[in-house]
Coordinates of N, CA and C in Angstrom, one line a residue:
A1 N 0.8 -1.2 0.0 CA 0.0 0.0 0.0 C 0.9 1.3 0.0
L2 N 2.0 1.2 0.7 CA 2.9 2.4 0.8 C 3.5 2.6 -0.6
D3 N 3.9 1.6 -1.3 CA 4.4 1.8 -2.7 C 3.4 2.4 -3.6
E4 N 2.1 2.0 -3.5 CA 1.1 2.6 -4.4 C 0.9 4.1 -4.0
E5 N 1.0 4.4 -2.8 CA 0.9 5.8 -2.4 C 2.0 6.7 -2.9
R6 N 3.2 6.1 -2.8 CA 4.4 6.8 -3.2 C 4.4 7.0 -4.7
E7 N 4.0 5.9 -5.5 CA 3.9 6.0 -6.9 C 2.8 7.1 -7.3
M8 N 1.7 7.1 -6.6 CA 0.7 8.1 -6.9 C 1.2 9.5 -6.7
R9 N 1.9 9.7 -5.7 CA 2.5 11.1 -5.5 C 3.5 11.4 -6.6
Y10 N 4.3 10.4 -7.0 CA 5.2 10.7 -8.1 C 4.4 11.0 -9.4
E11 N 3.4 10.3 -9.7 CA 2.6 10.5 -10.9 C 1.9 11.9 -10.8
L12 N 1.4 12.2 -9.6 CA 0.8 13.5 -9.4 C 1.8 14.7 -9.6
T13 N 3.0 14.5 -9.1 CA 4.0 15.5 -9.2 C 4.4 15.7 -10.7
R14 N 4.5 14.6 -11.4 CA 4.9 14.6 -12.8 C 3.7 15.3 -13.6
A15 N 2.5 15.0 -13.2 CA 1.4 15.7 -13.9 C 1.4 17.2 -13.7
I16 N 1.6 17.6 -12.5 CA 1.6 19.0 -12.1 C 2.8 19.7 -12.9
D17 N 4.0 19.0 -12.9 CA 5.1 19.6 -13.6 C 4.8 19.7 -15.1
H18 N 4.1 18.8 -15.7 CA 3.7 18.8 -17.1 C 2.8 20.0 -17.3
V19 N 1.8 20.2 -16.5 CA 0.9 21.3 -16.7 C 1.6 22.6 -16.6
N20 N 2.4 22.7 -15.6 CA 3.1 24.0 -15.4 C 4.1 24.3 -16.5
R21 N 4.7 23.3 -17.1 CA 5.6 23.5 -18.2 C 5.0 23.8 -19.5
F22 N 3.8 23.1 -19.8 CA 3.3 23.2 -21.1 C 2.1 24.1 -21.2
A23 N 1.4 24.5 -20.2 CA 0.2 25.3 -20.3 C 0.5 26.8 -20.1
V24 N 1.5 27.3 -20.8 CA 1.9 28.7 -20.5 C 1.5 29.6 -21.7
L25 N 1.2 29.0 -22.8 CA 0.8 29.8 -24.0 C -0.7 29.8 -24.2
D26 N -1.2 31.0 -24.7 CA -2.6 31.0 -25.0 C -2.7 30.4 -26.5
P27 N -3.9 30.1 -26.9 CA -4.0 29.5 -28.3 C -3.4 30.3 -29.4
A28 N -3.6 31.6 -29.4 CA -3.0 32.4 -30.5 C -1.5 32.3 -30.5
E29 N -0.9 32.4 -29.3 CA 0.6 32.3 -29.2 C 1.1 30.9 -29.6
S30 N 0.3 29.8 -29.3 CA 0.7 28.5 -29.7 C 0.7 28.4 -31.2
R31 N -0.4 28.9 -31.9 CA -0.4 28.8 -33.3 C 0.7 29.6 -34.0
E32 N 1.1 30.7 -33.4 CA 2.2 31.5 -33.9 C 3.5 30.8 -33.8
F33 N 3.7 30.1 -32.6 CA 4.8 29.3 -32.3 C 5.0 28.2 -33.4
V34 N 3.9 27.5 -33.6 CA 4.0 26.4 -34.6 C 4.2 26.9 -36.0
R35 N 3.6 28.1 -36.4 CA 3.9 28.7 -37.7 C 5.3 29.1 -37.9
E36 N 5.9 29.7 -36.8 CA 7.3 30.0 -36.9 C 8.2 28.8 -37.1
L37 N 7.9 27.7 -36.4 CA 8.7 26.5 -36.5 C 8.5 25.9 -38.0
Q38 N 7.3 26.0 -38.5 CA 7.1 25.5 -39.8 C 7.8 26.3 -40.9
D39 N 8.1 27.5 -40.6 CA 8.8 28.4 -41.5 C 10.2 28.0 -41.7
L40 N 10.7 27.2 -40.8 CA 12.1 26.7 -40.8 C 12.2 25.5 -41.8
E41 N 13.3 25.4 -42.4 CA 13.5 24.4 -43.6 C 13.1 23.0 -43.3
K42 N 13.5 22.4 -42.2 CA 13.3 21.0 -42.0 C 12.3 20.6 -41.0
V43 N 11.4 21.6 -40.7 CA 10.3 21.4 -39.7 C 9.0 21.3 -40.4
D44 N 8.4 20.1 -40.5 CA 7.1 20.0 -41.1 C 6.0 20.2 -40.0
E45 N 4.7 20.1 -40.3 CA 3.7 20.4 -39.4 C 3.7 19.5 -38.2
I46 N 3.8 18.2 -38.4 CA 3.7 17.3 -37.3 C 4.9 17.5 -36.3
T47 N 6.1 17.7 -36.9 CA 7.3 18.0 -36.1 C 7.1 19.3 -35.3
A48 N 6.6 20.3 -36.0 CA 6.4 21.6 -35.3 C 5.5 21.4 -34.1
Y49 N 4.4 20.6 -34.2 CA 3.5 20.4 -33.1 C 4.2 19.6 -32.0
K50 N 5.1 18.7 -32.3 CA 5.8 17.9 -31.3 C 6.8 18.9 -30.6
I51 N 7.5 19.7 -31.3 CA 8.4 20.6 -30.7 C 7.6 21.6 -29.8
A52 N 6.5 22.1 -30.2 CA 5.7 23.0 -29.4 C 5.2 22.4 -28.2
D53 N 4.8 21.1 -28.3 CA 4.4 20.3 -27.1 C 5.5 20.1 -26.1
L54 N 6.6 19.7 -26.6 CA 7.7 19.3 -25.7 C 8.6 20.5 -25.3
K55 N 8.7 21.5 -26.1 CA 9.6 22.6 -25.8 C 11.0 22.2 -25.4
P56 N 11.7 21.5 -26.3 CA 13.0 21.0 -25.9 C 14.0 22.2 -25.5
L57 N 14.8 21.9 -24.5 CA 15.6 23.0 -24.0 C 17.1 23.0 -24.5
D58 N 17.5 21.8 -25.1 CA 18.8 21.7 -25.6 C 18.9 20.9 -26.8
R59 N 20.0 20.8 -27.4 CA 20.2 20.0 -28.7 C 19.8 18.5 -28.5
D60 N 20.2 17.9 -27.4 CA 19.9 16.5 -27.2 C 18.4 16.2 -27.1
E61 N 17.7 17.1 -26.4 CA 16.2 16.9 -26.4 C 15.6 17.1 -27.7
L62 N 16.1 18.1 -28.5 CA 15.6 18.4 -29.8 C 15.9 17.2 -30.8
R63 N 17.1 16.7 -30.7 CA 17.5 15.5 -31.5 C 16.5 14.3 -31.3
A64 N 16.1 14.2 -30.1 CA 15.1 13.1 -29.8 C 13.8 13.3 -30.6
V65 N 13.4 14.5 -30.8 CA 12.2 14.7 -31.6 C 12.4 14.3 -33.1
F66 N 13.6 14.4 -33.6 CA 14.0 14.1 -34.9 C 14.5 12.7 -35.1
A67 N 14.5 11.9 -34.0 CA 15.2 10.6 -34.0 C 14.6 9.6 -35.1
Q68 N 13.3 9.7 -35.4 CA 12.7 8.8 -36.4 C 12.9 9.3 -37.8
E69 N 13.4 10.5 -38.0 CA 13.5 11.0 -39.4 C 14.7 10.4 -40.1
R70 N 14.7 10.4 -41.4 CA 15.8 9.8 -42.2 C 16.9 10.8 -42.4
Y71 N 16.9 11.9 -41.7 CA 18.0 12.9 -41.9 C 18.4 13.4 -40.5
T72 N 19.5 14.0 -40.4 CA 19.9 14.6 -39.2 C 20.1 16.1 -39.4
L73 N 20.0 16.8 -38.4 CA 20.1 18.3 -38.5 C 21.5 18.7 -38.0
S74 N 22.0 19.7 -38.7 CA 23.3 20.3 -38.3 C 23.2 21.1 -37.0
G75 N 24.3 21.4 -36.3 CA 24.2 22.2 -35.1 C 23.6 23.5 -35.3
D76 N 23.8 24.1 -36.5 CA 23.2 25.4 -36.8 C 21.7 25.3 -36.9
E77 N 21.3 24.2 -37.6 CA 19.8 24.0 -37.8 C 19.1 23.8 -36.4
L78 N 19.8 23.0 -35.6 CA 19.3 22.7 -34.2 C 19.2 24.0 -33.4
D79 N 20.2 24.8 -33.5 CA 20.2 26.1 -32.8 C 19.2 27.1 -33.3
E80 N 18.9 27.1 -34.6 CA 17.9 27.9 -35.1 C 16.5 27.5 -34.6
I81 N 16.2 26.3 -34.5 CA 15.0 25.8 -33.9 C 14.9 26.1 -32.4
L82 N 16.0 25.9 -31.7 CA 16.0 26.2 -30.3 C 15.8 27.7 -30.0
D83 N 16.3 28.6 -30.9 CA 16.1 30.0 -30.8 C 14.6 30.3 -30.8
V84 N 13.9 29.7 -31.7 CA 12.4 29.9 -31.7 C 11.8 29.4 -30.5
V85 N 12.2 28.2 -30.0 CA 11.6 27.6 -28.8 C 11.9 28.6 -27.6
K86 N 13.0 29.1 -27.5 CA 13.4 30.0 -26.4 C 12.5 31.2 -26.3
R87 N 12.1 31.7 -27.5 CA 11.2 32.9 -27.5 C 9.8 32.6 -26.9
Y88 N 9.4 31.3 -26.9 CA 8.1 30.9 -26.4 C 8.1 30.1 -25.1
A89 N 9.3 29.9 -24.7 CA 9.5 29.1 -23.4 C 9.2 29.9 -22.2

């Protein structure tokens, strides 16, 4: 019973962290964020929404978003995307 209570607190903490991190933009700002991401060369609509949802903070987190793609991004391309993310973070 104690393990279940501890796990529930962990899940609740993670849920609260999630809400606090991701629910900071109003709908208009979110649409603008996604549009700016899509304006970049290698960011399609689906990827733009993933980035907007996750708001990666560094190159490694951003690379994880592109892990399933058949191409890799250069450091400059990653930095360009992260610059947009930082404006909305």
